[in-house]
mmCIF file of C-alpha atoms (C1' of nucleotides) in Angstrom:
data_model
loop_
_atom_site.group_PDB
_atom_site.id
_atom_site.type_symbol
_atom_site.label_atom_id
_atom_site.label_comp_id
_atom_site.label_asym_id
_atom_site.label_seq_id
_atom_site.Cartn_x
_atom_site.Cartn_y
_atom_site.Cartn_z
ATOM 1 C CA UNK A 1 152.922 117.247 -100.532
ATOM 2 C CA UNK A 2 154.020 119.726 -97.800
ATOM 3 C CA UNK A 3 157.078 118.625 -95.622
ATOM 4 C CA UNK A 4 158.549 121.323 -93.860
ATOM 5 C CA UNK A 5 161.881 120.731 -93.017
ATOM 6 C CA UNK A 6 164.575 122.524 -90.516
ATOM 7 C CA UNK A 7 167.928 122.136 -92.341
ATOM 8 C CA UNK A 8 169.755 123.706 -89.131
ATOM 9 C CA UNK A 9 168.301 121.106 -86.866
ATOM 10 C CA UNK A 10 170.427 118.251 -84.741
ATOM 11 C CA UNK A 11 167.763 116.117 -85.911
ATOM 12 C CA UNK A 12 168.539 113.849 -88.635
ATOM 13 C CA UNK A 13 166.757 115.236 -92.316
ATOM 14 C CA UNK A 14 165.771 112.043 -92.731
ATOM 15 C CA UNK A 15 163.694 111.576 -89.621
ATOM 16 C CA UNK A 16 161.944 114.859 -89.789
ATOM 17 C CA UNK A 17 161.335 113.989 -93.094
ATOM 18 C CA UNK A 18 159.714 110.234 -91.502
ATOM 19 C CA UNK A 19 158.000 111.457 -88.801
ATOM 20 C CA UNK A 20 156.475 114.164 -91.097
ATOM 21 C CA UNK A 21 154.852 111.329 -94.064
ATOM 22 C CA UNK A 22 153.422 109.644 -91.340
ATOM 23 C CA UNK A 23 151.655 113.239 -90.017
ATOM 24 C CA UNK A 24 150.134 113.291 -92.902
ATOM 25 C CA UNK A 25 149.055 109.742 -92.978
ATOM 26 C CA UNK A 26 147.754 110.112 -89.411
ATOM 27 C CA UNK A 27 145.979 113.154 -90.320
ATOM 28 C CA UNK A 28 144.615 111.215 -93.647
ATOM 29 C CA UNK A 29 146.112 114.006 -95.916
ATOM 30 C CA UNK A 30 147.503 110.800 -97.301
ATOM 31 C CA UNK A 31 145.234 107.322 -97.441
ATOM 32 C CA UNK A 32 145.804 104.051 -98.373
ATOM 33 C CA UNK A 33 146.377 103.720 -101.681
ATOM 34 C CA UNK A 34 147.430 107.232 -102.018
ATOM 35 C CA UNK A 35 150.780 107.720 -104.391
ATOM 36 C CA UNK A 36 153.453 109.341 -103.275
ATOM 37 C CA UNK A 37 156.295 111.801 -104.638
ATOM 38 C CA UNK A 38 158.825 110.060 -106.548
ATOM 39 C CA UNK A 39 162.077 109.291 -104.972
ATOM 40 C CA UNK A 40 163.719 112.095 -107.438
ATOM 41 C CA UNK A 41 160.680 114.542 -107.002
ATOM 42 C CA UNK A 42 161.251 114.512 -103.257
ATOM 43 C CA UNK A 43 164.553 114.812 -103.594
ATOM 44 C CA UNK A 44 164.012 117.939 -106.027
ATOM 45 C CA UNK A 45 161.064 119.466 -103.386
ATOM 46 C CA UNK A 46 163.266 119.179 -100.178
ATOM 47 C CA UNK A 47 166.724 119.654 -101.698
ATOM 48 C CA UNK A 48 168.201 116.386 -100.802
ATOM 49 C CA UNK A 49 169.967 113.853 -102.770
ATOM 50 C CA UNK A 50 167.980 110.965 -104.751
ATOM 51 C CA UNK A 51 169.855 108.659 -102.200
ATOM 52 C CA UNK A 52 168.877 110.244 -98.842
ATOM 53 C CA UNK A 53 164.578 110.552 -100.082
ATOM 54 C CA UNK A 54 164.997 106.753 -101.090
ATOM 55 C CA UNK A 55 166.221 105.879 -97.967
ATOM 56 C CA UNK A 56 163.656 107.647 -96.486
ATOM 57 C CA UNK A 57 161.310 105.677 -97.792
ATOM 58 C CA UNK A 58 162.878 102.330 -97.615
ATOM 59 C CA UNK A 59 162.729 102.995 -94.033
ATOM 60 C CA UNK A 60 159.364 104.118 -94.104
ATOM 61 C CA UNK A 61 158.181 100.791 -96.044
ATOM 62 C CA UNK A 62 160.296 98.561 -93.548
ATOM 63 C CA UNK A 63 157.966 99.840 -90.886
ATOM 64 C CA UNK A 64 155.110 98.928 -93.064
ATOM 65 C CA UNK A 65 154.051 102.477 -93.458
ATOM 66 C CA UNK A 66 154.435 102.520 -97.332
ATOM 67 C CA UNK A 67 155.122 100.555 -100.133
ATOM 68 C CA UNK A 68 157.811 100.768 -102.776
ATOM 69 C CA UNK A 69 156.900 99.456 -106.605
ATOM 70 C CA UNK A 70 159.676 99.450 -108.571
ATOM 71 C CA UNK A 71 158.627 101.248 -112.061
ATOM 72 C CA UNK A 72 155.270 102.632 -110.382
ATOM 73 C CA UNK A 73 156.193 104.644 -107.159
ATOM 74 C CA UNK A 74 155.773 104.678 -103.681
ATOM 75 C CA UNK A 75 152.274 104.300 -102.380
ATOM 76 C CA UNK A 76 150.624 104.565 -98.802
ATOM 77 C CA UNK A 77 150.142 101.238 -96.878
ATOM 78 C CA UNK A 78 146.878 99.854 -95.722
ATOM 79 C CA UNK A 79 146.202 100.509 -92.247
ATOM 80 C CA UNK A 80 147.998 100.258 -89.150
ATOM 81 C CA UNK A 81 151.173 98.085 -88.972
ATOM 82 C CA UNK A 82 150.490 95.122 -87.092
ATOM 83 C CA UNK A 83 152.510 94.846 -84.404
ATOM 84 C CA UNK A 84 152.253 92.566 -80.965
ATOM 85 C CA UNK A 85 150.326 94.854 -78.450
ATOM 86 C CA UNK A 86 153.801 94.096 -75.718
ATOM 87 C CA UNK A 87 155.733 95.763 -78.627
ATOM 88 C CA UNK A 88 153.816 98.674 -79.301
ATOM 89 C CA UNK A 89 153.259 99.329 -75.538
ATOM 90 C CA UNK A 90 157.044 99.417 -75.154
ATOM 91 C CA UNK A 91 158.062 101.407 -77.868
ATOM 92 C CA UNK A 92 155.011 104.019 -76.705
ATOM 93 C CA UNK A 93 155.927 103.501 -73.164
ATOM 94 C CA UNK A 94 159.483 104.108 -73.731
ATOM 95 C CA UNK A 95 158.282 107.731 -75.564
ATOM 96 C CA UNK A 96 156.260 108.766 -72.794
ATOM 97 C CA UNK A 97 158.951 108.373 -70.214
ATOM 98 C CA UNK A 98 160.645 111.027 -72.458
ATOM 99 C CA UNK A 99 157.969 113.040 -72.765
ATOM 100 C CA UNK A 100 157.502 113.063 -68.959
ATOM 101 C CA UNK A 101 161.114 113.088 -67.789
ATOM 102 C CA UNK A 102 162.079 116.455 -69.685
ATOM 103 C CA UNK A 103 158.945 117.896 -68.892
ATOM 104 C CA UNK A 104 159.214 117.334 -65.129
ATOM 105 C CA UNK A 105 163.066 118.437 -65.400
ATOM 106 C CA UNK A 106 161.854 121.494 -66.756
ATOM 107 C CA UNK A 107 159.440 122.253 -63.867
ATOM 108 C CA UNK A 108 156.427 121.514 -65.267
ATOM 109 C CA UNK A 109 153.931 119.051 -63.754
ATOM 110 C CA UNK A 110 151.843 115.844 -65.272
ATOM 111 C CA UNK A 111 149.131 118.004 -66.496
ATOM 112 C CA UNK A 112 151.342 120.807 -68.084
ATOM 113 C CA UNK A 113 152.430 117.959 -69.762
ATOM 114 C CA UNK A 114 149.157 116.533 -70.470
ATOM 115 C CA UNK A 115 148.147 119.745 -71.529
ATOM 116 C CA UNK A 116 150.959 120.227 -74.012
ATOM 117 C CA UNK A 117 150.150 116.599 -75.382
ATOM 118 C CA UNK A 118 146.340 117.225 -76.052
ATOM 119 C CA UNK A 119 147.219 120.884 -77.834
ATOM 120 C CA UNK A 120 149.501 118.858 -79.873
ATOM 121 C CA UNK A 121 146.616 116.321 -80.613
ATOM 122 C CA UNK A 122 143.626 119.098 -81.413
ATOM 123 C CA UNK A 123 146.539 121.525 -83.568
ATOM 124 C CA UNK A 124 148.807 119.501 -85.409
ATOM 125 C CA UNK A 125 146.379 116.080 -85.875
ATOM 126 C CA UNK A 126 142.866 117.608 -85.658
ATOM 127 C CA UNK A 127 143.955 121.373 -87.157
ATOM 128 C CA UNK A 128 141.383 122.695 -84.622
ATOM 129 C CA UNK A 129 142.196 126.106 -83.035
ATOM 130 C CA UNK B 1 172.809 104.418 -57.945
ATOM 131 C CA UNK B 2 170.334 101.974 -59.845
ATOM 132 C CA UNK B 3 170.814 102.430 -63.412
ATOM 133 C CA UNK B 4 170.367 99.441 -65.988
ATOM 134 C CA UNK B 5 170.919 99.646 -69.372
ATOM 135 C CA UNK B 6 170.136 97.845 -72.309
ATOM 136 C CA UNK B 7 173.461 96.969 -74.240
ATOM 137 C CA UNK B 8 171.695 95.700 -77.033
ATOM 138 C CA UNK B 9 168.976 98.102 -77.516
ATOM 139 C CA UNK B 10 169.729 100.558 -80.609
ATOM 140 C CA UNK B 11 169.328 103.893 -78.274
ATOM 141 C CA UNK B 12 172.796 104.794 -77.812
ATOM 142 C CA UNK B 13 174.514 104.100 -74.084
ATOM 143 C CA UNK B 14 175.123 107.345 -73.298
ATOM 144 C CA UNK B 15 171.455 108.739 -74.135
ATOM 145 C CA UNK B 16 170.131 106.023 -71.436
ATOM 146 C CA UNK B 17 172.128 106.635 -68.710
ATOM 147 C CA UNK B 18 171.324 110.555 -69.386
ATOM 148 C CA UNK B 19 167.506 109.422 -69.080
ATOM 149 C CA UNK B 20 168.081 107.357 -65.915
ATOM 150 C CA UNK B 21 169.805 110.079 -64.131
ATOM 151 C CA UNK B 22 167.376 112.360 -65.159
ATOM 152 C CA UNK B 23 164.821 110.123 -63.934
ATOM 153 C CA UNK B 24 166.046 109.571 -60.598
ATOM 154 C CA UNK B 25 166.081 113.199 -60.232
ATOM 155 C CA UNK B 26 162.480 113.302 -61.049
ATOM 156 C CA UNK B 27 161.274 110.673 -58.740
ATOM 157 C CA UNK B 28 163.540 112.763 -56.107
ATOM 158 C CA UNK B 29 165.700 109.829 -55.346
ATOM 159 C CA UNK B 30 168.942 111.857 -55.907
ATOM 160 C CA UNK B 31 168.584 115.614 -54.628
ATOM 161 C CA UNK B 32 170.233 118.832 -55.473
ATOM 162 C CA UNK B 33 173.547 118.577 -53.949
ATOM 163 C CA UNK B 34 173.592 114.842 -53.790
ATOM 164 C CA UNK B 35 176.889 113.507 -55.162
ATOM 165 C CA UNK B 36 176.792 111.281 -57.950
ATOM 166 C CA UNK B 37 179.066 108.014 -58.732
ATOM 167 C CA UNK B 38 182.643 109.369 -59.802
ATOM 168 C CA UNK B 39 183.614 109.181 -63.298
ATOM 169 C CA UNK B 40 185.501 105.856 -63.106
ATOM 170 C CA UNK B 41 183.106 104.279 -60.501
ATOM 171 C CA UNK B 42 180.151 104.765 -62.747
ATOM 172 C CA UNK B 43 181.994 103.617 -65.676
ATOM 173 C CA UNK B 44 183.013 100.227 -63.787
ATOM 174 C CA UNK B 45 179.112 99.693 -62.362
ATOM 175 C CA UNK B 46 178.239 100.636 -65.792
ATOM 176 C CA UNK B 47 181.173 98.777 -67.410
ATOM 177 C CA UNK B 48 181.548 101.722 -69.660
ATOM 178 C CA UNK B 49 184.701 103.124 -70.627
ATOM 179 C CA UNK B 50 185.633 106.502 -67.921
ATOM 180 C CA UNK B 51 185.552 108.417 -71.106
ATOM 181 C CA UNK B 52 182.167 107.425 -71.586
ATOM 182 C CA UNK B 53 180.701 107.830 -68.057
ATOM 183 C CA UNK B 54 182.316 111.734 -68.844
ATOM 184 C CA UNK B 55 180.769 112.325 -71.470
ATOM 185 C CA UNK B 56 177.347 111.554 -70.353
ATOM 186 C CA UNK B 57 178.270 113.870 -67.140
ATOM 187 C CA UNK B 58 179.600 116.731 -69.477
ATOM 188 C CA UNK B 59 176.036 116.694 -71.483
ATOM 189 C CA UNK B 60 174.374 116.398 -68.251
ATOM 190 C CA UNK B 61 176.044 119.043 -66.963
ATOM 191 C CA UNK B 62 175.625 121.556 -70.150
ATOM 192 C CA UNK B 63 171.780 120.645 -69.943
ATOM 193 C CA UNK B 64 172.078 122.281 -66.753
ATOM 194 C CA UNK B 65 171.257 119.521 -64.485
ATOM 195 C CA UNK B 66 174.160 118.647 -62.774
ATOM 196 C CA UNK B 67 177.513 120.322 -61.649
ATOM 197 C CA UNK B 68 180.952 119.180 -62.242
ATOM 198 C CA UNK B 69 183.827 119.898 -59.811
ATOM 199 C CA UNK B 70 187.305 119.185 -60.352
ATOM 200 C CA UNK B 71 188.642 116.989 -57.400
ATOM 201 C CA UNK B 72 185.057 116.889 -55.906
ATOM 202 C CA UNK B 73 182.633 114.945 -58.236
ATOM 203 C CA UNK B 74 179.578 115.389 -59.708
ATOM 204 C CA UNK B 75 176.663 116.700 -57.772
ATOM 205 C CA UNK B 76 172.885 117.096 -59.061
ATOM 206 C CA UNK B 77 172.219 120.979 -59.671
ATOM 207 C CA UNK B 78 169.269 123.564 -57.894
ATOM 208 C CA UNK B 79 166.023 122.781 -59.064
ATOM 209 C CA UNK B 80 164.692 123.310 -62.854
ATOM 210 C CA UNK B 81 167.085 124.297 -65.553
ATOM 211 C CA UNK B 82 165.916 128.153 -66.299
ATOM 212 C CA UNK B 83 164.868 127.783 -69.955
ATOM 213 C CA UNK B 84 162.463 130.417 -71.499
ATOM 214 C CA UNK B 85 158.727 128.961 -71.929
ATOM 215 C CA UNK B 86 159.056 128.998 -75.734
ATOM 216 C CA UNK B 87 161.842 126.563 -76.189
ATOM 217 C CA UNK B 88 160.245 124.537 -73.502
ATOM 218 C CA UNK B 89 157.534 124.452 -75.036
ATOM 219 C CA UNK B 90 159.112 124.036 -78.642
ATOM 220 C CA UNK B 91 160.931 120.356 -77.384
ATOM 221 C CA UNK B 92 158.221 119.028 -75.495
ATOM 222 C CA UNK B 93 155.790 119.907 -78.319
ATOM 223 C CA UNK B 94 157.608 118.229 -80.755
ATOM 224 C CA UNK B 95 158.370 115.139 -78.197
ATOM 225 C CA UNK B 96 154.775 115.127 -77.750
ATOM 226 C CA UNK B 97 153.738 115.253 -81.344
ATOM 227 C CA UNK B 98 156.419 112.082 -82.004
ATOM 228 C CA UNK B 99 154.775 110.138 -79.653
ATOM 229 C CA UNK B 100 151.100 110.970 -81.065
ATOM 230 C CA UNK B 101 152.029 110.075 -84.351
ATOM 231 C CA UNK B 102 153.674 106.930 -83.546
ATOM 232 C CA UNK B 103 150.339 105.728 -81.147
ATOM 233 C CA UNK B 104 147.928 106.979 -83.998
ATOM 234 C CA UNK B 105 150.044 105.000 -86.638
ATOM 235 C CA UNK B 106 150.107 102.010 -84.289
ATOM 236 C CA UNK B 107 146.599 102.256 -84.556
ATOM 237 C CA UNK B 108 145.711 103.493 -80.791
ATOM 238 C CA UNK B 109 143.367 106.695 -80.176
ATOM 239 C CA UNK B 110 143.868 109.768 -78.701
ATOM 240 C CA UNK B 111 142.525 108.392 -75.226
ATOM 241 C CA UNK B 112 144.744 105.068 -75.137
ATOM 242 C CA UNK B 113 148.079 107.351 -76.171
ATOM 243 C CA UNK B 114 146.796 109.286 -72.891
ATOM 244 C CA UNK B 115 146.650 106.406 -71.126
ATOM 245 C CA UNK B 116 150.094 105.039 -71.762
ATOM 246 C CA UNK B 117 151.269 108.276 -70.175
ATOM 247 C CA UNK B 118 149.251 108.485 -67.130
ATOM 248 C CA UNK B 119 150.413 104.119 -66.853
ATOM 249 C CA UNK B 120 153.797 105.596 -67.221
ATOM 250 C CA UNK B 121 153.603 108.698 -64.660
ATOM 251 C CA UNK B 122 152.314 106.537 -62.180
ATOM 252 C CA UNK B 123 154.314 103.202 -62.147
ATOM 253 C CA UNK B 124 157.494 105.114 -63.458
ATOM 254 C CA UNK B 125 157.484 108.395 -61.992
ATOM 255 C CA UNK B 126 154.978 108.167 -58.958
ATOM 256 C CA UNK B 127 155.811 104.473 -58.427
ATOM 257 C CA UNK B 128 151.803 103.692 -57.594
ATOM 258 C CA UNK B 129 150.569 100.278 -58.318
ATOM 259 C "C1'" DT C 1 161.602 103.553 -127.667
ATOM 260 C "C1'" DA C 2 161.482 107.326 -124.480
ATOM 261 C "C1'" DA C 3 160.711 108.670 -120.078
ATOM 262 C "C1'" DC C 4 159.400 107.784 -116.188
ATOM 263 C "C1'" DT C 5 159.649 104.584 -111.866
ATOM 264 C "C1'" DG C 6 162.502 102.073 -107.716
ATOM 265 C "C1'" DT C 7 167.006 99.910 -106.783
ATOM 266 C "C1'" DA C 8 172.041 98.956 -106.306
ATOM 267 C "C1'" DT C 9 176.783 100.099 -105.983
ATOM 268 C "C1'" DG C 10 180.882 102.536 -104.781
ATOM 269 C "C1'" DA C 11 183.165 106.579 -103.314
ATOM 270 C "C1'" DT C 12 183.502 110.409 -100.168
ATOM 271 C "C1'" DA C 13 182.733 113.312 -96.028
ATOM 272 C "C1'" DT C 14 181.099 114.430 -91.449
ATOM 273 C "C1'" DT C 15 179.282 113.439 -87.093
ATOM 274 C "C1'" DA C 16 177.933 110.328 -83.285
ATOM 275 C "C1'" DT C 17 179.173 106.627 -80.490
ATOM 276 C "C1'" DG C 18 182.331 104.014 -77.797
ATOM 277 C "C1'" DT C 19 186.891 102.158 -76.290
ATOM 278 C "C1'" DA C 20 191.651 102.838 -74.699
ATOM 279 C "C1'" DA C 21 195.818 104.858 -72.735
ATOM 280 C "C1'" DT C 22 197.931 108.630 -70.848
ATOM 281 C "C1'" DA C 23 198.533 112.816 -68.637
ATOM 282 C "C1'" DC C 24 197.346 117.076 -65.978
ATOM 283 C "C1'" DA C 25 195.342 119.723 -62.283
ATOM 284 C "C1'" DG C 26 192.156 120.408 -58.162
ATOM 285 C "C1'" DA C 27 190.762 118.629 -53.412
ATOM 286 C "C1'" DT C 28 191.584 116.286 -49.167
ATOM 287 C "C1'" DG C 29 192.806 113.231 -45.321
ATOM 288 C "C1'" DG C 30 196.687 111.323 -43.014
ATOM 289 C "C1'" DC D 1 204.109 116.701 -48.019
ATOM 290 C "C1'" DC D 2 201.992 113.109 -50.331
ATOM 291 C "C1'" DA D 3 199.109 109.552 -51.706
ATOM 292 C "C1'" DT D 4 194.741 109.141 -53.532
ATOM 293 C "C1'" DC D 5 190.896 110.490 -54.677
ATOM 294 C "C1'" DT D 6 188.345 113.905 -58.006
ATOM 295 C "C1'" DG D 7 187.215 116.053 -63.012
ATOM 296 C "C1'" DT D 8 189.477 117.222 -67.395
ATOM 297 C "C1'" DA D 9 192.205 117.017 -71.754
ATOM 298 C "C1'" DT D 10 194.473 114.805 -75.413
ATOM 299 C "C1'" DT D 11 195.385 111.476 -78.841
ATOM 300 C "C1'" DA D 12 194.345 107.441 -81.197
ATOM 301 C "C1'" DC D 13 191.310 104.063 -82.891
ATOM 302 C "C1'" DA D 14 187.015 101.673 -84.566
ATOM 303 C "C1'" DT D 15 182.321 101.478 -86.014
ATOM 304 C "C1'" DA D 16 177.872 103.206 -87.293
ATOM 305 C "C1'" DA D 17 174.728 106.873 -88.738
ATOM 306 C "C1'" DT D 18 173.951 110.612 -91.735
ATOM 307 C "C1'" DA D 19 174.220 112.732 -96.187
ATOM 308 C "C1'" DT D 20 176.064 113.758 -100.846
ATOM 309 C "C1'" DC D 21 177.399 112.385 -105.526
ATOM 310 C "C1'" DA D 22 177.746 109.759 -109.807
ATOM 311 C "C1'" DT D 23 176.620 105.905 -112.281
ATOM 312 C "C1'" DA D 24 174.252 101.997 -113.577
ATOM 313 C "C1'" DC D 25 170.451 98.480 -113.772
ATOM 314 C "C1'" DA D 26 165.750 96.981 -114.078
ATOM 315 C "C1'" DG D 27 160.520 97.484 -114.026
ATOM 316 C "C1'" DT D 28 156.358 100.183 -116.100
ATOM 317 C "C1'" DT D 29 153.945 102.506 -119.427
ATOM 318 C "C1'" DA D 30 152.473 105.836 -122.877
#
DNA sequence: TAACTGTATGATATTATGTAATACAGATGG
DNA sequence: CCATCTGTATTACATAATATCATACAGTTA
């Protein structure tokens, strides 16, 4: 499993770590069912400690994402999480006013920002280009 | 200066009022060279402590967006912070690829992600509708 | 039984977050 | 000059988040 990780980063290891799993569950590298590293392989692949991958996944399986069997492994989820509609729109609301509030404080307008969100989309999720 | 927080949300204090600020500079209510609320005036709207209300000016201030002065206040800075186009583009690519992967795991599709932003540009930003 | 799996606990360290009290220095109007 | 604003600095304190480390316990399976 590739997870690319920047060790020098303010961001937490164990959120780049997060948001990377559920790349490639978005991206279906990784489908339902799907096993993943151990919590002592991970910890071997990214050079962190046993502790810090298992908490990486407990937090990933307390958003539903995966699934931790004790003696087995950790295994992708089925499907989306299912969350109220009011709760996902605020929690995706509340990311796009990020999005759009550094962006414009950088001088760039909606659709450099729109622009920037669709490259995102076709590179990172689609892997066109 | 309208700024509410949320005193039981989980985002820390200080990283709200820095995104309130920032977005009444966006929607042009507060102007370069507008003073802002005084250290100890914020923190008593805000009931924050005054060490608090500084801190949240001092990060402010080393993101380049407003200007402290000794005696005088705080005043909003000229224009755009003067960051090259690569590290803009680094942060708001990786903002924007956070928010993707949260919509796509919540389910959504590319188009209702994009629509979340434009809901959010308009009501929040543009203050249509 | 051996060798994996996740899990739990306790200790330690660092950083972020937030409050609190106090003090110092710059600016300004009376 | 001086009182009263202003930002700034320091010290102390508390709590939570982040991350490491060592050890132990329990489930699964070849």
């Amino acid at each position: 499993m590739k997870i690319a990780l920047d060790y020098h980063s303010s961001e937490p290891l164990t959120q780049q770590a997060i948001l990377q799993i559920k790349l490639l569950i978005v991206k279906q590298v990784l489908k339902p069912g799907d096993r993943l590293p151990s919590v002592r392989q991970l910890a071997k692949d990214l050079s962190l400690n046993p502790t810090t991958t298992n908490r990486i996944f407990s937090q990933l399986a307390q958003e539903g994402v995966v699934i931790q069997r004790p003696g087995l492994g950790v295994f992708v989820a089925d499907g989306p999480t299912p969350f109220s509609a009011e709760y996902i729109n605020n929690v995706l609301s509340r990311q796009a006013l990020g999005l759009l509030v550094e962006g414009l404080r950088y001088g760039l307008d909606y659709e450099q920002i729109q622009a920037i969100l669709e490259k995102q989309y076709d590179c990172e999720i689609r892997n066109k280009k």
